[in-house]
PDB file of N, CA and C in Angstrom:
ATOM      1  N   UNK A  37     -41.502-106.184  11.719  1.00 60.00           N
ATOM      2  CA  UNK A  37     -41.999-106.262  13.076  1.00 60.00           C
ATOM      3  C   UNK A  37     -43.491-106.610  13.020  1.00 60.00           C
ATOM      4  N   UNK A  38     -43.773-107.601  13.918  1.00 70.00           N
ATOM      5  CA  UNK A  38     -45.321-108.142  13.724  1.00 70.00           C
ATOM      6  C   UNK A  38     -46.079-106.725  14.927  1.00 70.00           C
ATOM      7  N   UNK A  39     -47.426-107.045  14.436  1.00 67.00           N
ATOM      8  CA  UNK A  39     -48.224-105.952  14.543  1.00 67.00           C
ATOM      9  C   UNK A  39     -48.328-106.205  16.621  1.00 67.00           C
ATOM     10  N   UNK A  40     -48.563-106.888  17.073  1.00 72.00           N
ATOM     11  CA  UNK A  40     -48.457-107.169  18.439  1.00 72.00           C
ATOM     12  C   UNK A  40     -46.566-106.725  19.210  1.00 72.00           C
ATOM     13  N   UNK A  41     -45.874-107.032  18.260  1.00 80.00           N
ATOM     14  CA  UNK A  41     -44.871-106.573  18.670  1.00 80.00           C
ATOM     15  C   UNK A  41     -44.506-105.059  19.131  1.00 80.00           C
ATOM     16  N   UNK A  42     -44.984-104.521  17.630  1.00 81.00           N
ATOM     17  CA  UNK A  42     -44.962-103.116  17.420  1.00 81.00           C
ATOM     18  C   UNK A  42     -45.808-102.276  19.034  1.00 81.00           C
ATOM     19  N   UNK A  43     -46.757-103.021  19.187  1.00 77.00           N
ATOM     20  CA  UNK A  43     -48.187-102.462  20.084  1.00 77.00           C
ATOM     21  C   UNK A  43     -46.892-102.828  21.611  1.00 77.00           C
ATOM     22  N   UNK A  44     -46.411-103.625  22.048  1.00 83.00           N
ATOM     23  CA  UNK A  44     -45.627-103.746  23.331  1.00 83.00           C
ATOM     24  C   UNK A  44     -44.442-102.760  22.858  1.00 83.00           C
ATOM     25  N   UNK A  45     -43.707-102.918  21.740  1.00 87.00           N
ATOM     26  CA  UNK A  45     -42.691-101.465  21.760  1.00 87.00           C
ATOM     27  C   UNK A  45     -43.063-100.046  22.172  1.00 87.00           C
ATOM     28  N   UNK A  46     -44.593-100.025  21.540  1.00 82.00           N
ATOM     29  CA  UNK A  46     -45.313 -98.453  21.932  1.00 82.00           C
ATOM     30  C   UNK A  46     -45.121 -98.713  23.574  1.00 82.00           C
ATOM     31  N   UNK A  47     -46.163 -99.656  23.755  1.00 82.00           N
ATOM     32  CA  UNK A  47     -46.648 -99.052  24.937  1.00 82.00           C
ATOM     33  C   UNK A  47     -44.894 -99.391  25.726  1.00 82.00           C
ATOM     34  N   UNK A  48     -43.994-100.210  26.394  1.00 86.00           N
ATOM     35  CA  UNK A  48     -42.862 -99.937  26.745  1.00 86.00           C
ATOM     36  C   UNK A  48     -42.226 -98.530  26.344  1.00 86.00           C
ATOM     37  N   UNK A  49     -42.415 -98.474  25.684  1.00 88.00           N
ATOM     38  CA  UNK A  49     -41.377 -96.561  25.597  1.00 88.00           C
ATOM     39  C   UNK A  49     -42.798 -95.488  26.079  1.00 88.00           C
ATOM     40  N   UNK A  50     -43.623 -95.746  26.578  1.00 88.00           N
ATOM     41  CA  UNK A  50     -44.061 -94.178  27.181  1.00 88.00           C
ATOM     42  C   UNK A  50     -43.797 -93.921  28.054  1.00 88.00           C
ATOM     43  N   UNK A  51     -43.961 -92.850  28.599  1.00 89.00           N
ATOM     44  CA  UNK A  51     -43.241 -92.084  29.372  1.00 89.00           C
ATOM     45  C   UNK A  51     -44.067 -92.203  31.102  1.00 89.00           C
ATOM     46  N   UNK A  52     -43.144 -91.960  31.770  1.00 89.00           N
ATOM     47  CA  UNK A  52     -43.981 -92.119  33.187  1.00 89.00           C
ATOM     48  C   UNK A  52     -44.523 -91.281  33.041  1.00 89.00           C
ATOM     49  N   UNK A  53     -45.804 -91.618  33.694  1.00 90.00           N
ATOM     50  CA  UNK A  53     -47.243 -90.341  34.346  1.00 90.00           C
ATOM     51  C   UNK A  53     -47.587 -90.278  32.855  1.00 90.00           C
ATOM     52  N   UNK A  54     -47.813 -91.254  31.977  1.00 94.00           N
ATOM     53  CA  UNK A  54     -48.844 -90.892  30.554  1.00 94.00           C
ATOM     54  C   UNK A  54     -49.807 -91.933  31.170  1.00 94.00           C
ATOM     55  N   UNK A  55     -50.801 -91.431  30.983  1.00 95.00           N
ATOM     56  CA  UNK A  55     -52.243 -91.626  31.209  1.00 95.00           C
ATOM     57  C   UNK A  55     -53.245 -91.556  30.333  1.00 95.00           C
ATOM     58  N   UNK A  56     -54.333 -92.147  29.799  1.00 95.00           N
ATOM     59  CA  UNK A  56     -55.505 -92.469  28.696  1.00 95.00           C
ATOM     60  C   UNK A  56     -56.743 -92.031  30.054  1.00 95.00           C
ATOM     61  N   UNK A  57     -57.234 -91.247  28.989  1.00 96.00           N
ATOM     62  CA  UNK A  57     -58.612 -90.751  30.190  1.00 96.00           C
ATOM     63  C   UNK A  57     -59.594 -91.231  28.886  1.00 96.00           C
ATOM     64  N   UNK A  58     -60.525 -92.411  28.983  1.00 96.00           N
ATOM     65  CA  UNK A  58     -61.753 -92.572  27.918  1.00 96.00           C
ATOM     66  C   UNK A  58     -62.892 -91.776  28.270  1.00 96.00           C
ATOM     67  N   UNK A  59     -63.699 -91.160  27.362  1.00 96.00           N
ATOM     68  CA  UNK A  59     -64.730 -90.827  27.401  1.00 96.00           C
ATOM     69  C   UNK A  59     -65.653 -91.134  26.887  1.00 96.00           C
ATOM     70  N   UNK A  60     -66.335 -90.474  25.876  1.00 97.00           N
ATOM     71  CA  UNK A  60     -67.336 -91.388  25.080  1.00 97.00           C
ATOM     72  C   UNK A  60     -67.135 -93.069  24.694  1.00 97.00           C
ATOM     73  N   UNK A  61     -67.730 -93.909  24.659  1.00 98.00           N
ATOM     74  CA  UNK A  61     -67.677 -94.908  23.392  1.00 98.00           C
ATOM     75  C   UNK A  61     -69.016 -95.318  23.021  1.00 98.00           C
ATOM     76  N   UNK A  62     -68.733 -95.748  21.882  1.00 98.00           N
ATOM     77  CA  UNK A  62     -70.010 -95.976  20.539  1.00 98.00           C
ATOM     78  C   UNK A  62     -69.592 -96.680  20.114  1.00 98.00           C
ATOM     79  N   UNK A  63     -70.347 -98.206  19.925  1.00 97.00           N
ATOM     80  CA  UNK A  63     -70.314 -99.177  19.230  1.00 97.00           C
ATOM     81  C   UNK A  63     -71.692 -99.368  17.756  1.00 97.00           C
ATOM     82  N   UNK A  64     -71.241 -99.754  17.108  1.00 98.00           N
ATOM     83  CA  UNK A  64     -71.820-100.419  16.327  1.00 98.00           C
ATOM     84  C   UNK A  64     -71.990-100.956  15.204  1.00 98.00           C
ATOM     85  N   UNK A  65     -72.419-102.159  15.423  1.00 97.00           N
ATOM     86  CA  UNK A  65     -71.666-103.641  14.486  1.00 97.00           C
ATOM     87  C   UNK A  65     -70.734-103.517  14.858  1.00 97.00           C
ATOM     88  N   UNK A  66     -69.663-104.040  13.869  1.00 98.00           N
ATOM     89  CA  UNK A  66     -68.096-103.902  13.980  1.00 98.00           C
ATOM     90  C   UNK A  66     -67.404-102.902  14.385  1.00 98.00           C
ATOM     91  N   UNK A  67     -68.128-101.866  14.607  1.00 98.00           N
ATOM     92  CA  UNK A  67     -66.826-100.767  15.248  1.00 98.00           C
ATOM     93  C   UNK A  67     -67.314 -99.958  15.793  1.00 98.00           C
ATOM     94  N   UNK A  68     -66.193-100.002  16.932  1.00 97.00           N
ATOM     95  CA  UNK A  68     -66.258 -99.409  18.043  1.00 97.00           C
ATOM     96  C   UNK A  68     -65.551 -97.981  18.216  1.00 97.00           C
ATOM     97  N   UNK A  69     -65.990 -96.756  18.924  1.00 98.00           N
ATOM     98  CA  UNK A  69     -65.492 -95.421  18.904  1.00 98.00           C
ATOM     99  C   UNK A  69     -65.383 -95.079  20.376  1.00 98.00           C
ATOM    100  N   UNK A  70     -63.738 -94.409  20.316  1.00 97.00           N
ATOM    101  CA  UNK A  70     -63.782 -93.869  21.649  1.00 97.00           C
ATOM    102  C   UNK A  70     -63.178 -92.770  21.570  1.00 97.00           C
ATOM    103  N   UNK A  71     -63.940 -91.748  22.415  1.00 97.00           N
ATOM    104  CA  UNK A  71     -63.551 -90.172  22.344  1.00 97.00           C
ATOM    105  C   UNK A  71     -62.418 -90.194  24.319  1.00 97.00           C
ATOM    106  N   UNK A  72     -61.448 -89.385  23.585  1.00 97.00           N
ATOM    107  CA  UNK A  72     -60.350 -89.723  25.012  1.00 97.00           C
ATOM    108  C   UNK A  72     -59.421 -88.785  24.769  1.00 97.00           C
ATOM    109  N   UNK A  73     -58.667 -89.006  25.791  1.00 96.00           N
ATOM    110  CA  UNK A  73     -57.517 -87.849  26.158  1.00 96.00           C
ATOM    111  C   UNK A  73     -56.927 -88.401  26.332  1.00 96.00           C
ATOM    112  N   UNK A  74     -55.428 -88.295  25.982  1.00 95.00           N
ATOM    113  CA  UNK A  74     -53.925 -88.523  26.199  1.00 95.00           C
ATOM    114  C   UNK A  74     -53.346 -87.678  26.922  1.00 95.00           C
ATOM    115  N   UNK A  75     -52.412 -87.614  28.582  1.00 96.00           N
ATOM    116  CA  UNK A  75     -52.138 -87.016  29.087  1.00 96.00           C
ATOM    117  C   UNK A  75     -50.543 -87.494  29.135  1.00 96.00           C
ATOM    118  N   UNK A  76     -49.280 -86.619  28.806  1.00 93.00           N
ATOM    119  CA  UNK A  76     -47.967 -87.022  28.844  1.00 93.00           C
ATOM    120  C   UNK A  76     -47.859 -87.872  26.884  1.00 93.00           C
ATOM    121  N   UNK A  77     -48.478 -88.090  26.277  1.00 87.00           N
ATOM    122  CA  UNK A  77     -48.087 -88.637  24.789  1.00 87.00           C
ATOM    123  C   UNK A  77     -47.048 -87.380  24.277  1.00 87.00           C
ATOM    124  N   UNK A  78     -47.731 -86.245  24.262  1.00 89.00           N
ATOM    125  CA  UNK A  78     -47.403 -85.186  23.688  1.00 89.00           C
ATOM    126  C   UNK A  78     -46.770 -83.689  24.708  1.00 89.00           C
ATOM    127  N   UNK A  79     -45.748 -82.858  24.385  1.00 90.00           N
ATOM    128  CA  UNK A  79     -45.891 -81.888  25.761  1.00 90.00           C
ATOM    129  C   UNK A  79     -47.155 -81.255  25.980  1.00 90.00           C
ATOM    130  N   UNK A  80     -48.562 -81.428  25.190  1.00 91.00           N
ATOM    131  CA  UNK A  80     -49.387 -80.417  25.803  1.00 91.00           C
ATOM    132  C   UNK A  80     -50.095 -82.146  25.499  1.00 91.00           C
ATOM    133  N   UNK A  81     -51.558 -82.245  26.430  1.00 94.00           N
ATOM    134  CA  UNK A  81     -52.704 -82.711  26.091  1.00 94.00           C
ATOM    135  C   UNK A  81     -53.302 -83.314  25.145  1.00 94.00           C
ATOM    136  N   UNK A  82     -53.665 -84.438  24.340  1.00 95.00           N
ATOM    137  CA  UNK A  82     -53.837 -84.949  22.961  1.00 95.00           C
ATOM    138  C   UNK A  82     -55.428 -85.239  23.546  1.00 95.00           C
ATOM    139  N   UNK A  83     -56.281 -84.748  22.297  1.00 96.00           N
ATOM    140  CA  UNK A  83     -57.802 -85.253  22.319  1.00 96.00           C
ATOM    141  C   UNK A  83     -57.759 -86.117  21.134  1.00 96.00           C
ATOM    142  N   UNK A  84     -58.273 -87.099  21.457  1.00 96.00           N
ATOM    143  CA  UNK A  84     -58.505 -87.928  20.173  1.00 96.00           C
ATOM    144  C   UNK A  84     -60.049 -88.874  19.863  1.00 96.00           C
ATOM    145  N   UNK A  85     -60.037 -89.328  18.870  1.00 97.00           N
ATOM    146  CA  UNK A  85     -60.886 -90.093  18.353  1.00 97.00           C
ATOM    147  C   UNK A  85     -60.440 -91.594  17.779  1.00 97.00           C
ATOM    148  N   UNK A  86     -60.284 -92.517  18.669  1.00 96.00           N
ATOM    149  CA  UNK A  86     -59.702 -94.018  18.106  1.00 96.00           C
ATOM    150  C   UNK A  86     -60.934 -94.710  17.528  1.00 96.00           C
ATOM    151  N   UNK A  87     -60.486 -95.034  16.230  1.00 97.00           N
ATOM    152  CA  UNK A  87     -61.563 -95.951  15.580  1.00 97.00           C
ATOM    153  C   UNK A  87     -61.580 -97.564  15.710  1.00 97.00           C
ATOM    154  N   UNK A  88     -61.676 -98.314  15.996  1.00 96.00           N
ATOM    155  CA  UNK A  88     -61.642 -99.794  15.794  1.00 96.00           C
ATOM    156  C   UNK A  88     -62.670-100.419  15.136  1.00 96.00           C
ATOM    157  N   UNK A  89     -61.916-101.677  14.344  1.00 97.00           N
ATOM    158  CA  UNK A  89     -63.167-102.718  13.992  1.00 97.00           C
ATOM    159  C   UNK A  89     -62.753-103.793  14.326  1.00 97.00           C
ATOM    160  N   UNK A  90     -63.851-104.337  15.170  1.00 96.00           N
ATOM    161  CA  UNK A  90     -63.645-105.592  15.667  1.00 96.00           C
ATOM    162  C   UNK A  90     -64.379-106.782  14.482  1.00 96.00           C
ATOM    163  N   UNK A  91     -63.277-107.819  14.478  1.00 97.00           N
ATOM    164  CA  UNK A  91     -63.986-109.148  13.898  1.00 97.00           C
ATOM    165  C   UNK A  91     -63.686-110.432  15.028  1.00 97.00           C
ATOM    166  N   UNK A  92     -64.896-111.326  15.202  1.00 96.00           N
ATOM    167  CA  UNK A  92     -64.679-112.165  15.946  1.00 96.00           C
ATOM    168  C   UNK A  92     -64.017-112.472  17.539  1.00 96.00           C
ATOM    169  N   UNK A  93     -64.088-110.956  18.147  1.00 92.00           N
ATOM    170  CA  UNK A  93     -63.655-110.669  19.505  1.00 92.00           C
ATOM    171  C   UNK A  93     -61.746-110.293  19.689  1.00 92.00           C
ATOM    172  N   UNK A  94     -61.780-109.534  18.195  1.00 91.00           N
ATOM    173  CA  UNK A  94     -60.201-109.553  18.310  1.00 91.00           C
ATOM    174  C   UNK A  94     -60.146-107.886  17.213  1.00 91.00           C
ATOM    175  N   UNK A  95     -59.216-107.198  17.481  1.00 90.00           N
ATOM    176  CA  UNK A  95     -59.315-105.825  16.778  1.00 90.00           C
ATOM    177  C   UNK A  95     -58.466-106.015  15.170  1.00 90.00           C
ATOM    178  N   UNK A  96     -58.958-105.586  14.409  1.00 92.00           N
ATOM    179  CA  UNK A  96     -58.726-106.141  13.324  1.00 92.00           C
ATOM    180  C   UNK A  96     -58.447-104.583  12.180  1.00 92.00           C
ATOM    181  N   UNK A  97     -58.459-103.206  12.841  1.00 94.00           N
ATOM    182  CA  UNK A  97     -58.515-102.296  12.134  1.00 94.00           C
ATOM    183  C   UNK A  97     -58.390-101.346  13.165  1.00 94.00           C
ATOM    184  N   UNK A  98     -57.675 -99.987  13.172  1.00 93.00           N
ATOM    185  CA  UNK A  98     -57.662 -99.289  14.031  1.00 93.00           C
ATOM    186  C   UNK A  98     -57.146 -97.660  13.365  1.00 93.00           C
ATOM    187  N   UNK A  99     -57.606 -96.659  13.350  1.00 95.00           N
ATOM    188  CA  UNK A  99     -57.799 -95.384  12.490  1.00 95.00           C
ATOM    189  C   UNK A  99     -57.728 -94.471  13.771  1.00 95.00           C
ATOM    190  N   UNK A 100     -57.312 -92.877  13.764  1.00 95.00           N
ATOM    191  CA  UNK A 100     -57.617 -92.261  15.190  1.00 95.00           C
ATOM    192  C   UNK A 100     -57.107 -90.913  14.275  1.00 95.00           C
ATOM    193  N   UNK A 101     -57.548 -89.747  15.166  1.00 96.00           N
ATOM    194  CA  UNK A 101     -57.590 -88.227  14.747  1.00 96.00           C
ATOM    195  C   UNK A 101     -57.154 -87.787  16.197  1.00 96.00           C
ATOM    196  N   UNK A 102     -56.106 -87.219  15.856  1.00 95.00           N
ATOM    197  CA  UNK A 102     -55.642 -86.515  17.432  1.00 95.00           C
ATOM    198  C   UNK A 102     -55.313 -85.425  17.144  1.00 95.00           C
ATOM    199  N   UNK A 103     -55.438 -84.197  18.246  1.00 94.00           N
ATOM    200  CA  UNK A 103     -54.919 -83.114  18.103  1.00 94.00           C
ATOM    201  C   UNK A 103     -55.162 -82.677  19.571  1.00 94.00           C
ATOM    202  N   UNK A 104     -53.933 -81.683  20.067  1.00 94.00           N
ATOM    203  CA  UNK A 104     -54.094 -81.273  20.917  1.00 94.00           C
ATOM    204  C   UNK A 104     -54.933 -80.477  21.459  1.00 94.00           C
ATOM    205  N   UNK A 105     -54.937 -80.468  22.886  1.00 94.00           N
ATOM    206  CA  UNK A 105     -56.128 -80.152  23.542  1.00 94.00           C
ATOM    207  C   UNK A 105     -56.422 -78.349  23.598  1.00 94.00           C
ATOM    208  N   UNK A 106     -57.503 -77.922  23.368  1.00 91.00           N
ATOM    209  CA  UNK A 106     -57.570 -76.131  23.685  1.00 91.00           C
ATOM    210  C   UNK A 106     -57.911 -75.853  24.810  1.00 91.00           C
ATOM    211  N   UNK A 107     -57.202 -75.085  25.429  1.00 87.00           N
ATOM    212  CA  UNK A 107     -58.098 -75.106  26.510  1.00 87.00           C
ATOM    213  C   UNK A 107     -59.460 -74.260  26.462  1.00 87.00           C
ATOM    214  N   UNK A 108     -60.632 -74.427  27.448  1.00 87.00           N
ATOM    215  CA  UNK A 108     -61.958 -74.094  27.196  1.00 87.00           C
ATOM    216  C   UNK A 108     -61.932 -72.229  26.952  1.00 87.00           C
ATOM    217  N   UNK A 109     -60.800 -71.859  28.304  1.00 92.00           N
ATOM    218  CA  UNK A 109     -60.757 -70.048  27.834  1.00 92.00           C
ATOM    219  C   UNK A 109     -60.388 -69.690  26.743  1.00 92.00           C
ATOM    220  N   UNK A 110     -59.630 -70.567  25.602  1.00 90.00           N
ATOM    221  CA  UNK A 110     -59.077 -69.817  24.163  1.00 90.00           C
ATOM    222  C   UNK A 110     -60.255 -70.504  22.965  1.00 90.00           C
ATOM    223  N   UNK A 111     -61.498 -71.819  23.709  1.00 88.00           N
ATOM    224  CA  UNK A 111     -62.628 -71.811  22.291  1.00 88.00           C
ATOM    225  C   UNK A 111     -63.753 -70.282  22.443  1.00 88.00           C
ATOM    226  N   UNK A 112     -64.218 -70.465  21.451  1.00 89.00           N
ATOM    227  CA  UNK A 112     -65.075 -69.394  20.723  1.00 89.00           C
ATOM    228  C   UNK A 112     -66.296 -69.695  22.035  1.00 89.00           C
ATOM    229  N   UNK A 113     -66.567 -70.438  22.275  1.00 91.00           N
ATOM    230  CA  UNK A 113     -67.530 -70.822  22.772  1.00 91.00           C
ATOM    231  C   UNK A 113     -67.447 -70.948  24.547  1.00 91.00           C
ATOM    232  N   UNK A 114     -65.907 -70.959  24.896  1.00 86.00           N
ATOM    233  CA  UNK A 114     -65.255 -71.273  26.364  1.00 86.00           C
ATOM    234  C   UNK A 114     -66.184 -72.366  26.972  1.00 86.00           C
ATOM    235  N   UNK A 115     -66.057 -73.521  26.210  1.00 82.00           N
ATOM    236  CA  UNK A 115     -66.547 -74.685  26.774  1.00 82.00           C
ATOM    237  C   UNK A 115     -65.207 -75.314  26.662  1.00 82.00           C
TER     238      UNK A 115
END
């Protein structure tokens, strides 16, 4: 399966009411960072970190760290 293929199979099978909330992004040089939330991927909340590197106006590398979301009353910190 070519890599564009694969990317329309994902996105066709999610689920109604999944939603991408972006937050941060940080570029520089070649790669770009975005701090975001996944709402409906997972049964609870996904926070993640998607990495990209762009070459020549086209994404050419893509890395990410997800884990679900805490809520702020169960961190140490209740932020």
């Amino acid at each position: 399966m070519e890599r564009v293929d694969a990317i329309s199979a994902l996105v066709g099978s999610l689920p109604e009411g999944f939603r991408y909330e972006p937050g941060m992004v940080v570029a520089e040089g070649s790669i770009v960072v975005i701090h975001g939330r996944y709402v409906g991927w997972a049964p609870e909340a996904m926070v993640a970190v998607d990495i990209f590197r762009v070459e020549h106006g086209r994404l050419v590398e893509h890395w990410d760290v997800m884990q679900a979301e805490v809520p702020a009353h169960e961190t140490k910190s209740k932020n």
